[in-house]
Amino acid sequence: MVASDDGNQPDKTAVRGAGPRQTWAALPWLVRSAVVWSACLVVISAGLYLLARITLLVTPLAIAVAATLFLAALLDPVQLALRRLRLPAALAALLSVLLLLGILGGVGALVWSLTADQFSELGEELRQGLERTRDFVTSTLPVSDQQLDSLLAQLRQAISQQQVDPVASARTVAEVVGSILLALVLLFFLLKDGREMWRWTLRRAAGPNRDIAAEAGRTGWHTLGSYSRGTMLIAAIDAIGIGLALVLLRVPLAFPLALITFIGGFVPIVGATVAGAVAVLVALAANGPTTALLTLAAVIAVQQIEGNLLEPLVMKRQVRLHPVVILVAVTAGTLIAGIAGAFVAVPIVAVAWRVVDSVQRQRQAAADASDSASGPPAPDSPPSKKAPSRPSTAPSGSSPSGPSTSPAGPDPEPA
């Protein structure tokens, strides 16, 4: 009995005095996995929250920088074409920025000249359209005129109660104007000295990280350029198709609605849906439910052609994202920075995904190359029978070390 008691006593003390490693090893693997993944999720969430807070503090600067990168990727082919004509870098960058401003100003002036006379007629058409919409709602839905009037009165009261702060409005206008001016200045310098800035950044990296950073930068810039040009082309096609449908249906303000469709095309899925809804509502208020249904059919047809035919051709597979990722990115960008955040969220996610994928592929390729270099030479071992001999180990050991170190030396130099 004493022996058995003495034999059981160390086990109890060992369990009571078990250290953290023994306690961790005694847990089931499911609990350990849950603890590890929960800790990783907490760290990632804290990092994203901190990044979002910092972005909120410098929202105008962040939006200006994102818009600058987007426009620089869009105008980079123009700037390179001007440089091929032996123009100085500053002049080529200035002409590219002026070309952008000229296109935006010309489109705005054209839309205003074509639709300025329609604004005076739109009020009366909207009033008549609202009357027809009211009759349609009360005749088809179980809603009386008194209930509809009460609902409209509550809506007007809610709108009238919202007071506009003049100081906040002036601050918002100042931030928008400042962001636009900052984006234009940054765009000029990025087109002029962007490549020199990138070379200077690469010279700060050392060793194999330089090659990884160079490849990741090229991949990210190519992705941003392809996304910006592809998105602009798709948005232009959507605007032209829906604008022609509105003109044929004689919907008022067809050109401004086409311009809204073009701008909304830069926000995938959400922008096209909102722009189409605005066009349908204007057609319903101006020309009645028949024209509204025809407008809805035209919008759906154009969007189906764009999504199933044009987007796979214009937007390459390396640029396209899953719709779930796009919706989450647009929602997060809208919550963080409003409409401007919705515009820049998707290209940021696309570029970040391609950069991370490029870095992973580079590291995997480097790991595979190191494994193949450190392993036994499979093609040379069968014909050579002198490998097991002792005197030949010194030369054979020195020969792999020479070729393995020589490529690693000059690699950082050309990069």
mmCIF file of C-alpha atoms in Angstrom:
data_model
loop_
_atom_site.group_PDB
_atom_site.id
_atom_site.type_symbol
_atom_site.label_atom_id
_atom_site.label_comp_id
_atom_site.label_asym_id
_atom_site.label_seq_id
_atom_site.Cartn_x
_atom_site.Cartn_y
_atom_site.Cartn_z
ATOM 1 C CA MET A 1 0.000 0.000 0.000
ATOM 2 C CA VAL A 2 2.806 2.416 0.834
ATOM 3 C CA ALA A 3 4.528 1.646 -2.403
ATOM 4 C CA SER A 4 1.351 2.218 -4.355
ATOM 5 C CA ASP A 5 0.681 5.465 -2.534
ATOM 6 C CA ASP A 6 4.242 6.569 -3.102
ATOM 7 C CA GLY A 7 3.918 5.617 -6.747
ATOM 8 C CA ASN A 8 0.702 7.569 -7.287
ATOM 9 C CA GLN A 9 1.789 10.666 -5.413
ATOM 10 C CA PRO A 10 4.340 11.944 -8.005
ATOM 11 C CA ASP A 11 1.722 11.733 -10.743
ATOM 12 C CA LYS A 12 -0.618 14.032 -8.808
ATOM 13 C CA THR A 13 2.094 16.551 -8.054
ATOM 14 C CA ALA A 14 3.239 16.454 -11.671
ATOM 15 C CA VAL A 15 -0.254 17.254 -12.876
ATOM 16 C CA ARG A 16 -0.661 20.039 -10.359
ATOM 17 C CA GLY A 17 2.723 21.569 -11.132
ATOM 18 C CA ALA A 18 2.488 21.233 -14.918
ATOM 19 C CA GLY A 19 3.961 24.159 -16.840
ATOM 20 C CA PRO A 20 2.357 26.132 -19.701
ATOM 21 C CA ARG A 21 3.823 23.837 -22.347
ATOM 22 C CA GLN A 22 2.495 20.720 -20.699
ATOM 23 C CA THR A 23 -0.918 22.333 -20.216
ATOM 24 C CA TRP A 24 -0.974 23.443 -23.877
ATOM 25 C CA ALA A 25 0.032 19.972 -25.046
ATOM 26 C CA ALA A 26 -2.687 18.387 -22.896
ATOM 27 C CA LEU A 27 -5.435 20.398 -24.634
ATOM 28 C CA PRO A 28 -7.318 18.775 -27.541
ATOM 29 C CA TRP A 29 -6.149 19.771 -31.003
ATOM 30 C CA LEU A 30 -9.525 21.354 -31.779
ATOM 31 C CA VAL A 31 -9.234 23.718 -28.795
ATOM 32 C CA ARG A 32 -5.658 24.631 -29.714
ATOM 33 C CA SER A 33 -6.652 25.366 -33.308
ATOM 34 C CA ALA A 34 -9.568 27.512 -32.158
ATOM 35 C CA VAL A 35 -7.277 29.483 -29.812
ATOM 36 C CA VAL A 36 -4.669 30.092 -32.526
ATOM 37 C CA TRP A 37 -7.179 31.159 -35.182
ATOM 38 C CA SER A 38 -9.026 33.381 -32.701
ATOM 39 C CA ALA A 39 -5.780 35.115 -31.752
ATOM 40 C CA CYS A 40 -4.908 35.663 -35.418
ATOM 41 C CA LEU A 41 -8.395 37.046 -36.081
ATOM 42 C CA VAL A 42 -8.092 39.449 -33.140
ATOM 43 C CA VAL A 43 -4.691 40.712 -34.334
ATOM 44 C CA ILE A 44 -5.904 41.168 -37.935
ATOM 45 C CA SER A 45 -9.077 42.934 -36.799
ATOM 46 C CA ALA A 46 -7.077 45.263 -34.559
ATOM 47 C CA GLY A 47 -4.720 46.089 -37.418
ATOM 48 C CA LEU A 48 -7.584 46.796 -39.814
ATOM 49 C CA TYR A 49 -9.330 48.940 -37.218
ATOM 50 C CA LEU A 50 -6.166 50.951 -36.586
ATOM 51 C CA LEU A 51 -5.640 51.395 -40.329
ATOM 52 C CA ALA A 52 -9.251 52.549 -40.751
ATOM 53 C CA ARG A 53 -8.877 55.067 -37.919
ATOM 54 C CA ILE A 54 -5.709 56.492 -39.439
ATOM 55 C CA THR A 55 -7.398 56.669 -42.842
ATOM 56 C CA LEU A 56 -10.326 58.578 -41.334
ATOM 57 C CA LEU A 57 -7.943 61.131 -39.863
ATOM 58 C CA VAL A 58 -6.322 61.783 -43.249
ATOM 59 C CA THR A 59 -9.269 61.006 -45.506
ATOM 60 C CA PRO A 60 -8.759 63.936 -47.962
ATOM 61 C CA LEU A 61 -5.074 63.049 -48.351
ATOM 62 C CA ALA A 62 -5.780 59.338 -48.782
ATOM 63 C CA ILE A 63 -8.453 60.005 -51.410
ATOM 64 C CA ALA A 64 -6.193 62.449 -53.241
ATOM 65 C CA VAL A 65 -3.329 59.945 -53.335
ATOM 66 C CA ALA A 66 -5.604 57.109 -54.488
ATOM 67 C CA ALA A 67 -7.141 59.295 -57.224
ATOM 68 C CA THR A 68 -3.655 60.389 -58.288
ATOM 69 C CA LEU A 69 -2.460 56.814 -58.681
ATOM 70 C CA PHE A 70 -5.605 55.903 -60.620
ATOM 71 C CA LEU A 71 -5.266 58.855 -63.001
ATOM 72 C CA ALA A 72 -1.509 58.328 -63.367
ATOM 73 C CA ALA A 73 -2.058 54.728 -64.433
ATOM 74 C CA LEU A 74 -4.716 55.955 -66.871
ATOM 75 C CA LEU A 75 -2.512 58.692 -68.391
ATOM 76 C CA ASP A 76 0.780 56.776 -68.337
ATOM 77 C CA PRO A 77 0.466 55.567 -71.979
ATOM 78 C CA VAL A 78 -0.191 59.163 -73.094
ATOM 79 C CA GLN A 79 2.852 60.415 -71.211
ATOM 80 C CA LEU A 80 5.046 57.635 -72.656
ATOM 81 C CA ALA A 81 3.832 58.449 -76.176
ATOM 82 C CA LEU A 82 4.770 62.100 -75.667
ATOM 83 C CA ARG A 83 8.176 61.095 -74.323
ATOM 84 C CA ARG A 84 8.792 59.042 -77.445
ATOM 85 C CA LEU A 85 8.390 62.293 -79.404
ATOM 86 C CA ARG A 86 11.491 63.518 -77.490
ATOM 87 C CA LEU A 87 9.540 65.951 -75.346
ATOM 88 C CA PRO A 88 10.972 66.808 -71.906
ATOM 89 C CA ALA A 89 9.520 64.941 -68.959
ATOM 90 C CA ALA A 90 7.981 68.079 -67.435
ATOM 91 C CA LEU A 91 6.335 69.130 -70.700
ATOM 92 C CA ALA A 92 4.973 65.632 -71.353
ATOM 93 C CA ALA A 93 3.498 65.458 -67.842
ATOM 94 C CA LEU A 94 1.981 68.937 -68.154
ATOM 95 C CA LEU A 95 0.399 68.136 -71.530
ATOM 96 C CA SER A 96 -1.059 64.909 -70.116
ATOM 97 C CA VAL A 97 -2.662 66.764 -67.202
ATOM 98 C CA LEU A 98 -3.980 69.486 -69.530
ATOM 99 C CA LEU A 99 -5.419 66.802 -71.822
ATOM 100 C CA LEU A 100 -7.294 65.313 -68.868
ATOM 101 C CA LEU A 101 -8.649 68.711 -67.819
ATOM 102 C CA GLY A 102 -9.621 69.516 -71.413
ATOM 103 C CA ILE A 103 -11.561 66.271 -71.790
ATOM 104 C CA LEU A 104 -13.396 66.748 -68.499
ATOM 105 C CA GLY A 105 -14.179 70.392 -69.234
ATOM 106 C CA GLY A 106 -15.268 69.651 -72.789
ATOM 107 C CA VAL A 107 -17.598 66.863 -71.742
ATOM 108 C CA GLY A 108 -19.127 69.045 -69.035
ATOM 109 C CA ALA A 109 -19.641 71.966 -71.426
ATOM 110 C CA LEU A 110 -21.145 69.676 -74.094
ATOM 111 C CA VAL A 111 -23.579 68.100 -71.658
ATOM 112 C CA TRP A 112 -24.617 71.501 -70.319
ATOM 113 C CA SER A 113 -25.168 72.989 -73.796
ATOM 114 C CA LEU A 114 -27.255 70.016 -74.898
ATOM 115 C CA THR A 115 -29.420 69.831 -71.789
ATOM 116 C CA ALA A 116 -29.650 73.390 -70.468
ATOM 117 C CA ASP A 117 -32.954 74.025 -72.238
ATOM 118 C CA GLN A 118 -34.448 70.800 -70.849
ATOM 119 C CA PHE A 119 -34.159 71.858 -67.202
ATOM 120 C CA SER A 120 -36.914 74.450 -67.585
ATOM 121 C CA GLU A 121 -39.260 71.868 -69.061
ATOM 122 C CA LEU A 122 -38.307 69.154 -66.603
ATOM 123 C CA GLY A 123 -40.219 70.728 -63.692
ATOM 124 C CA GLU A 124 -43.558 70.596 -65.465
ATOM 125 C CA GLU A 125 -42.867 67.104 -66.825
ATOM 126 C CA LEU A 126 -41.894 65.856 -63.387
ATOM 127 C CA ARG A 127 -45.064 67.347 -61.889
ATOM 128 C CA GLN A 128 -47.223 65.606 -64.488
ATOM 129 C CA GLY A 129 -45.211 62.424 -64.100
ATOM 130 C CA LEU A 130 -45.671 62.452 -60.344
ATOM 131 C CA GLU A 131 -49.411 62.868 -60.802
ATOM 132 C CA ARG A 132 -49.504 59.875 -63.151
ATOM 133 C CA THR A 133 -47.332 57.884 -60.728
ATOM 134 C CA ARG A 134 -49.682 58.804 -57.896
ATOM 135 C CA ASP A 135 -52.708 57.616 -59.854
ATOM 136 C CA PHE A 136 -50.876 54.409 -60.790
ATOM 137 C CA VAL A 137 -49.918 53.668 -57.161
ATOM 138 C CA THR A 138 -53.387 54.343 -55.746
ATOM 139 C CA SER A 139 -55.081 52.277 -58.473
ATOM 140 C CA THR A 140 -52.831 49.216 -58.300
ATOM 141 C CA LEU A 141 -51.735 49.108 -54.652
ATOM 142 C CA PRO A 142 -53.952 48.986 -51.537
ATOM 143 C CA VAL A 143 -53.048 52.584 -50.646
ATOM 144 C CA SER A 144 -55.569 55.414 -50.400
ATOM 145 C CA ASP A 145 -55.023 59.060 -51.287
ATOM 146 C CA GLN A 146 -55.141 60.063 -47.622
ATOM 147 C CA GLN A 147 -52.444 57.530 -46.664
ATOM 148 C CA LEU A 148 -50.231 58.642 -49.523
ATOM 149 C CA ASP A 149 -50.677 62.323 -48.603
ATOM 150 C CA SER A 150 -49.831 61.555 -44.986
ATOM 151 C CA LEU A 151 -46.693 59.679 -46.037
ATOM 152 C CA LEU A 152 -45.559 62.521 -48.295
ATOM 153 C CA ALA A 153 -46.202 65.058 -45.527
ATOM 154 C CA GLN A 154 -44.067 63.067 -43.100
ATOM 155 C CA LEU A 155 -41.322 62.856 -45.699
ATOM 156 C CA ARG A 156 -41.377 66.629 -46.288
ATOM 157 C CA GLN A 157 -41.311 67.272 -42.537
ATOM 158 C CA ALA A 158 -38.346 64.946 -42.064
ATOM 159 C CA ILE A 159 -36.456 66.694 -44.854
ATOM 160 C CA SER A 160 -37.258 70.164 -43.551
ATOM 161 C CA GLN A 161 -36.096 69.286 -40.030
ATOM 162 C CA GLN A 162 -32.600 68.467 -41.227
ATOM 163 C CA GLN A 163 -30.663 71.674 -40.666
ATOM 164 C CA VAL A 164 -27.600 72.361 -42.764
ATOM 165 C CA ASP A 165 -24.538 73.565 -40.883
ATOM 166 C CA PRO A 166 -22.911 76.316 -42.985
ATOM 167 C CA VAL A 167 -19.539 75.850 -41.269
ATOM 168 C CA ALA A 168 -19.499 72.103 -41.954
ATOM 169 C CA SER A 169 -20.631 72.678 -45.547
ATOM 170 C CA ALA A 170 -17.893 75.260 -46.135
ATOM 171 C CA ARG A 171 -15.338 72.904 -44.613
ATOM 172 C CA THR A 172 -16.483 70.057 -46.859
ATOM 173 C CA VAL A 173 -16.266 72.255 -49.952
ATOM 174 C CA ALA A 174 -12.784 73.414 -48.940
ATOM 175 C CA GLU A 175 -11.649 69.819 -48.398
ATOM 176 C CA VAL A 176 -13.015 68.756 -51.795
ATOM 177 C CA VAL A 177 -11.364 71.663 -53.622
ATOM 178 C CA GLY A 178 -8.100 71.116 -51.756
ATOM 179 C CA SER A 179 -8.144 67.398 -52.551
ATOM 180 C CA ILE A 180 -8.706 68.108 -56.244
ATOM 181 C CA LEU A 181 -5.855 70.623 -56.409
ATOM 182 C CA LEU A 182 -3.561 68.298 -54.457
ATOM 183 C CA ALA A 183 -4.434 65.401 -56.762
ATOM 184 C CA LEU A 184 -3.590 67.491 -59.851
ATOM 185 C CA VAL A 185 -0.236 68.589 -58.433
ATOM 186 C CA LEU A 186 0.629 65.053 -57.350
ATOM 187 C CA LEU A 187 -0.446 63.765 -60.752
ATOM 188 C CA PHE A 188 1.963 66.127 -62.514
ATOM 189 C CA PHE A 189 4.932 65.140 -60.364
ATOM 190 C CA LEU A 190 4.072 61.447 -60.488
ATOM 191 C CA LEU A 191 3.969 61.484 -64.285
ATOM 192 C CA LYS A 192 7.178 63.500 -64.393
ATOM 193 C CA ASP A 193 9.305 61.746 -61.766
ATOM 194 C CA GLY A 194 7.368 58.586 -60.915
ATOM 195 C CA ARG A 195 9.888 56.149 -62.357
ATOM 196 C CA GLU A 196 12.818 57.899 -60.696
ATOM 197 C CA MET A 197 10.952 57.726 -57.377
ATOM 198 C CA TRP A 198 10.416 54.004 -57.842
ATOM 199 C CA ARG A 199 14.096 53.400 -58.697
ATOM 200 C CA TRP A 200 15.125 55.341 -55.591
ATOM 201 C CA THR A 201 12.765 53.177 -53.527
ATOM 202 C CA LEU A 202 14.218 49.982 -54.997
ATOM 203 C CA ARG A 203 17.759 51.103 -54.190
ATOM 204 C CA ARG A 204 16.782 51.186 -50.508
ATOM 205 C CA ALA A 205 16.065 47.435 -50.627
ATOM 206 C CA ALA A 206 18.935 44.964 -50.398
ATOM 207 C CA GLY A 207 19.495 41.377 -51.392
ATOM 208 C CA PRO A 208 16.720 39.226 -52.877
ATOM 209 C CA ASN A 209 14.049 41.562 -51.498
ATOM 210 C CA ARG A 210 14.910 44.008 -54.262
ATOM 211 C CA ASP A 211 13.887 41.570 -56.990
ATOM 212 C CA ILE A 212 10.689 40.696 -55.117
ATOM 213 C CA ALA A 213 9.806 44.372 -54.645
ATOM 214 C CA ALA A 214 10.561 45.186 -58.287
ATOM 215 C CA GLU A 215 8.362 42.380 -59.589
ATOM 216 C CA ALA A 216 5.565 43.239 -57.153
ATOM 217 C CA GLY A 217 5.700 46.899 -58.206
ATOM 218 C CA ARG A 218 5.541 46.034 -61.895
ATOM 219 C CA THR A 219 2.624 43.682 -61.290
ATOM 220 C CA GLY A 220 0.711 46.223 -59.200
ATOM 221 C CA TRP A 221 1.248 49.053 -61.688
ATOM 222 C CA HIS A 222 0.217 46.861 -64.622
ATOM 223 C CA THR A 223 -2.896 45.764 -62.727
ATOM 224 C CA LEU A 224 -3.854 49.346 -61.878
ATOM 225 C CA GLY A 225 -3.338 50.497 -65.463
ATOM 226 C CA SER A 226 -5.342 47.613 -66.911
ATOM 227 C CA TYR A 227 -8.131 48.155 -64.383
ATOM 228 C CA SER A 228 -8.369 51.910 -64.967
ATOM 229 C CA ARG A 229 -8.393 51.706 -68.764
ATOM 230 C CA GLY A 230 -10.732 48.709 -68.808
ATOM 231 C CA THR A 231 -13.148 50.324 -66.365
ATOM 232 C CA MET A 232 -13.193 53.564 -68.350
ATOM 233 C CA LEU A 233 -13.916 51.694 -71.593
ATOM 234 C CA ILE A 234 -16.718 49.626 -70.041
ATOM 235 C CA ALA A 235 -18.250 52.697 -68.395
ATOM 236 C CA ALA A 236 -18.173 54.555 -71.730
ATOM 237 C CA ILE A 237 -19.896 51.645 -73.501
ATOM 238 C CA ASP A 238 -22.591 51.500 -70.802
ATOM 239 C CA ALA A 239 -23.150 55.255 -71.017
ATOM 240 C CA ILE A 240 -23.425 55.196 -74.798
ATOM 241 C CA GLY A 241 -25.832 52.242 -74.838
ATOM 242 C CA ILE A 242 -28.143 53.571 -72.118
ATOM 243 C CA GLY A 243 -27.937 57.116 -73.501
ATOM 244 C CA LEU A 244 -29.016 55.966 -76.966
ATOM 245 C CA ALA A 245 -31.925 54.040 -75.429
ATOM 246 C CA LEU A 246 -33.027 57.135 -73.495
ATOM 247 C CA VAL A 247 -32.800 59.291 -76.630
ATOM 248 C CA LEU A 248 -34.867 56.810 -78.646
ATOM 249 C CA LEU A 249 -37.460 56.655 -75.863
ATOM 250 C CA ARG A 250 -37.467 60.473 -75.662
ATOM 251 C CA VAL A 251 -36.681 60.554 -71.980
ATOM 252 C CA PRO A 252 -35.695 64.060 -70.832
ATOM 253 C CA LEU A 253 -32.144 64.738 -69.660
ATOM 254 C CA ALA A 254 -30.792 61.756 -71.576
ATOM 255 C CA PHE A 255 -27.244 63.153 -71.743
ATOM 256 C CA PRO A 256 -26.939 63.913 -68.010
ATOM 257 C CA LEU A 257 -28.306 60.448 -67.258
ATOM 258 C CA ALA A 258 -25.722 58.957 -69.619
ATOM 259 C CA LEU A 259 -23.018 60.951 -67.812
ATOM 260 C CA ILE A 260 -24.278 59.607 -64.459
ATOM 261 C CA THR A 261 -24.103 56.104 -65.940
ATOM 262 C CA PHE A 262 -20.506 56.729 -67.040
ATOM 263 C CA ILE A 263 -19.481 57.958 -63.589
ATOM 264 C CA GLY A 264 -21.330 55.111 -61.885
ATOM 265 C CA GLY A 265 -19.474 52.615 -64.056
ATOM 266 C CA PHE A 266 -16.326 53.251 -62.009
ATOM 267 C CA VAL A 267 -18.066 51.628 -59.018
ATOM 268 C CA PRO A 268 -18.653 48.015 -60.174
ATOM 269 C CA ILE A 269 -22.092 46.443 -59.649
ATOM 270 C CA VAL A 270 -23.350 49.151 -57.271
ATOM 271 C CA GLY A 271 -22.719 52.150 -59.541
ATOM 272 C CA ALA A 272 -24.400 50.651 -62.583
ATOM 273 C CA THR A 273 -27.413 49.608 -60.509
ATOM 274 C CA VAL A 274 -27.865 53.072 -58.996
ATOM 275 C CA ALA A 275 -27.429 54.810 -62.354
ATOM 276 C CA GLY A 276 -29.977 52.511 -63.984
ATOM 277 C CA ALA A 277 -32.445 53.105 -61.153
ATOM 278 C CA VAL A 278 -32.114 56.880 -61.596
ATOM 279 C CA ALA A 279 -32.776 56.573 -65.334
ATOM 280 C CA VAL A 280 -35.857 54.424 -64.721
ATOM 281 C CA LEU A 281 -37.230 56.849 -62.125
ATOM 282 C CA VAL A 282 -36.791 59.828 -64.445
ATOM 283 C CA ALA A 283 -38.515 57.933 -67.271
ATOM 284 C CA LEU A 284 -41.354 56.967 -64.935
ATOM 285 C CA ALA A 285 -41.862 60.516 -63.692
ATOM 286 C CA ALA A 286 -41.626 62.114 -67.129
ATOM 287 C CA ASN A 287 -43.284 59.671 -69.556
ATOM 288 C CA GLY A 288 -45.191 57.150 -67.481
ATOM 289 C CA PRO A 289 -44.870 53.459 -66.587
ATOM 290 C CA THR A 290 -44.658 52.177 -70.188
ATOM 291 C CA THR A 291 -41.548 54.200 -70.957
ATOM 292 C CA ALA A 292 -40.154 53.295 -67.548
ATOM 293 C CA LEU A 293 -40.530 49.576 -68.276
ATOM 294 C CA LEU A 294 -38.877 49.996 -71.674
ATOM 295 C CA THR A 295 -36.044 51.937 -70.019
ATOM 296 C CA LEU A 296 -35.652 49.190 -67.436
ATOM 297 C CA ALA A 297 -35.452 46.577 -70.199
ATOM 298 C CA ALA A 298 -32.823 48.630 -72.034
ATOM 299 C CA VAL A 299 -30.757 49.078 -68.862
ATOM 300 C CA ILE A 300 -30.879 45.357 -68.067
ATOM 301 C CA ALA A 301 -29.947 44.439 -71.644
ATOM 302 C CA VAL A 302 -26.960 46.791 -71.715
ATOM 303 C CA GLN A 303 -25.725 45.592 -68.339
ATOM 304 C CA GLN A 304 -26.077 41.932 -69.319
ATOM 305 C CA ILE A 305 -24.117 42.497 -72.530
ATOM 306 C CA GLU A 306 -21.458 44.401 -70.582
ATOM 307 C CA GLY A 307 -21.182 41.841 -67.795
ATOM 308 C CA ASN A 308 -21.235 38.657 -69.881
ATOM 309 C CA LEU A 309 -19.502 39.727 -73.090
ATOM 310 C CA LEU A 310 -17.502 42.942 -72.780
ATOM 311 C CA GLU A 311 -16.058 42.591 -69.295
ATOM 312 C CA PRO A 312 -14.424 39.179 -69.911
ATOM 313 C CA LEU A 313 -12.851 40.587 -73.077
ATOM 314 C CA VAL A 314 -11.729 43.969 -71.760
ATOM 315 C CA MET A 315 -10.924 43.112 -68.138
ATOM 316 C CA LYS A 316 -8.400 40.311 -68.079
ATOM 317 C CA ARG A 317 -8.632 37.442 -65.647
ATOM 318 C CA GLN A 318 -5.786 38.830 -63.542
ATOM 319 C CA VAL A 319 -7.757 42.052 -62.930
ATOM 320 C CA ARG A 320 -11.225 40.623 -62.324
ATOM 321 C CA LEU A 321 -12.459 40.037 -58.790
ATOM 322 C CA HIS A 322 -15.265 37.932 -57.407
ATOM 323 C CA PRO A 323 -18.576 39.824 -56.991
ATOM 324 C CA VAL A 324 -18.569 39.070 -53.254
ATOM 325 C CA VAL A 325 -15.153 40.721 -52.895
ATOM 326 C CA ILE A 326 -16.341 43.714 -54.936
ATOM 327 C CA LEU A 327 -19.464 44.199 -52.834
ATOM 328 C CA VAL A 328 -17.530 43.954 -49.564
ATOM 329 C CA ALA A 329 -14.868 46.373 -50.839
ATOM 330 C CA VAL A 330 -17.421 48.918 -52.075
ATOM 331 C CA THR A 331 -19.368 48.717 -48.809
ATOM 332 C CA ALA A 332 -16.224 49.140 -46.712
ATOM 333 C CA GLY A 333 -15.029 52.050 -48.860
ATOM 334 C CA THR A 334 -18.418 53.754 -48.592
ATOM 335 C CA LEU A 335 -18.492 53.370 -44.814
ATOM 336 C CA ILE A 336 -14.955 54.728 -44.451
ATOM 337 C CA ALA A 337 -14.890 57.614 -46.961
ATOM 338 C CA GLY A 338 -18.339 57.916 -48.511
ATOM 339 C CA ILE A 339 -18.732 58.147 -52.280
ATOM 340 C CA ALA A 340 -15.033 58.745 -52.875
ATOM 341 C CA GLY A 341 -14.209 55.612 -50.890
ATOM 342 C CA ALA A 342 -16.586 53.594 -53.065
ATOM 343 C CA PHE A 343 -14.687 54.735 -56.174
ATOM 344 C CA VAL A 344 -11.205 53.831 -54.930
ATOM 345 C CA ALA A 345 -12.012 50.691 -52.906
ATOM 346 C CA VAL A 346 -12.100 48.176 -55.760
ATOM 347 C CA PRO A 347 -8.833 49.221 -57.501
ATOM 348 C CA ILE A 348 -7.046 49.223 -54.136
ATOM 349 C CA VAL A 349 -8.256 45.679 -53.425
ATOM 350 C CA ALA A 350 -7.353 44.504 -56.948
ATOM 351 C CA VAL A 351 -3.826 45.923 -56.754
ATOM 352 C CA ALA A 352 -3.271 44.626 -53.208
ATOM 353 C CA TRP A 353 -4.387 41.148 -54.217
ATOM 354 C CA ARG A 354 -2.084 41.052 -57.248
ATOM 355 C CA VAL A 355 0.886 42.362 -55.238
ATOM 356 C CA VAL A 356 0.410 39.769 -52.491
ATOM 357 C CA ASP A 357 0.031 37.024 -55.105
ATOM 358 C CA SER A 358 3.212 38.195 -56.873
ATOM 359 C CA VAL A 359 5.212 38.197 -53.626
ATOM 360 C CA GLN A 360 3.989 34.699 -52.769
ATOM 361 C CA ARG A 361 4.911 33.391 -56.214
ATOM 362 C CA GLN A 362 8.366 34.980 -56.036
ATOM 363 C CA ARG A 363 9.069 33.476 -52.623
ATOM 364 C CA GLN A 364 7.769 30.081 -53.709
ATOM 365 C CA ALA A 365 10.001 30.182 -56.783
ATOM 366 C CA ALA A 366 12.993 31.127 -54.624
ATOM 367 C CA ALA A 367 12.201 28.324 -52.170
ATOM 368 C CA ASP A 368 11.902 25.792 -55.011
ATOM 369 C CA ALA A 369 15.197 26.979 -56.498
ATOM 370 C CA SER A 370 16.980 26.670 -53.144
ATOM 371 C CA ASP A 371 15.537 23.189 -52.574
ATOM 372 C CA SER A 372 16.655 22.012 -56.007
ATOM 373 C CA ALA A 373 20.127 23.498 -55.487
ATOM 374 C CA SER A 374 20.592 21.945 -52.039
ATOM 375 C CA GLY A 375 19.317 18.500 -53.033
ATOM 376 C CA PRO A 376 21.455 15.730 -54.609
ATOM 377 C CA PRO A 377 22.003 16.147 -58.365
ATOM 378 C CA ALA A 378 19.656 13.513 -59.759
ATOM 379 C CA PRO A 379 20.773 13.644 -63.447
ATOM 380 C CA ASP A 380 24.493 13.455 -62.640
ATOM 381 C CA SER A 381 24.418 10.731 -59.964
ATOM 382 C CA PRO A 382 23.600 7.667 -62.148
ATOM 383 C CA PRO A 383 26.429 8.031 -64.709
ATOM 384 C CA SER A 384 29.114 8.990 -62.181
ATOM 385 C CA LYS A 385 30.300 5.983 -60.164
ATOM 386 C CA LYS A 386 33.044 7.845 -58.278
ATOM 387 C CA ALA A 387 30.664 9.750 -56.003
ATOM 388 C CA PRO A 388 30.991 7.328 -53.027
ATOM 389 C CA SER A 389 34.804 7.549 -53.069
ATOM 390 C CA ARG A 390 36.374 9.527 -50.234
ATOM 391 C CA PRO A 391 39.058 11.454 -52.163
ATOM 392 C CA SER A 392 36.499 12.975 -54.539
ATOM 393 C CA THR A 393 34.315 14.512 -51.802
ATOM 394 C CA ALA A 394 36.429 17.647 -51.464
ATOM 395 C CA PRO A 395 36.220 18.735 -55.134
ATOM 396 C CA SER A 396 32.578 17.728 -55.415
ATOM 397 C CA GLY A 397 31.719 19.679 -52.265
ATOM 398 C CA SER A 398 33.539 22.766 -53.540
ATOM 399 C CA SER A 399 32.027 22.717 -57.010
ATOM 400 C CA PRO A 400 28.379 23.215 -55.957
ATOM 401 C CA SER A 401 29.353 26.043 -53.653
ATOM 402 C CA GLY A 402 30.855 28.025 -56.517
ATOM 403 C CA PRO A 403 27.811 28.135 -58.810
ATOM 404 C CA SER A 404 25.377 28.563 -55.888
ATOM 405 C CA THR A 405 27.071 31.719 -54.621
ATOM 406 C CA SER A 406 27.868 33.318 -57.950
ATOM 407 C CA PRO A 407 24.265 33.923 -59.038
ATOM 408 C CA ALA A 408 23.343 35.268 -55.607
ATOM 409 C CA GLY A 409 26.012 37.935 -55.804
ATOM 410 C CA PRO A 410 25.155 39.732 -59.059
ATOM 411 C CA ASP A 411 21.383 39.414 -58.638
ATOM 412 C CA PRO A 412 20.951 42.604 -56.566
ATOM 413 C CA GLU A 413 23.251 44.588 -58.861
ATOM 414 C CA PRO A 414 21.172 44.679 -62.104
ATOM 415 C CA ALA A 415 17.907 44.992 -60.177
#
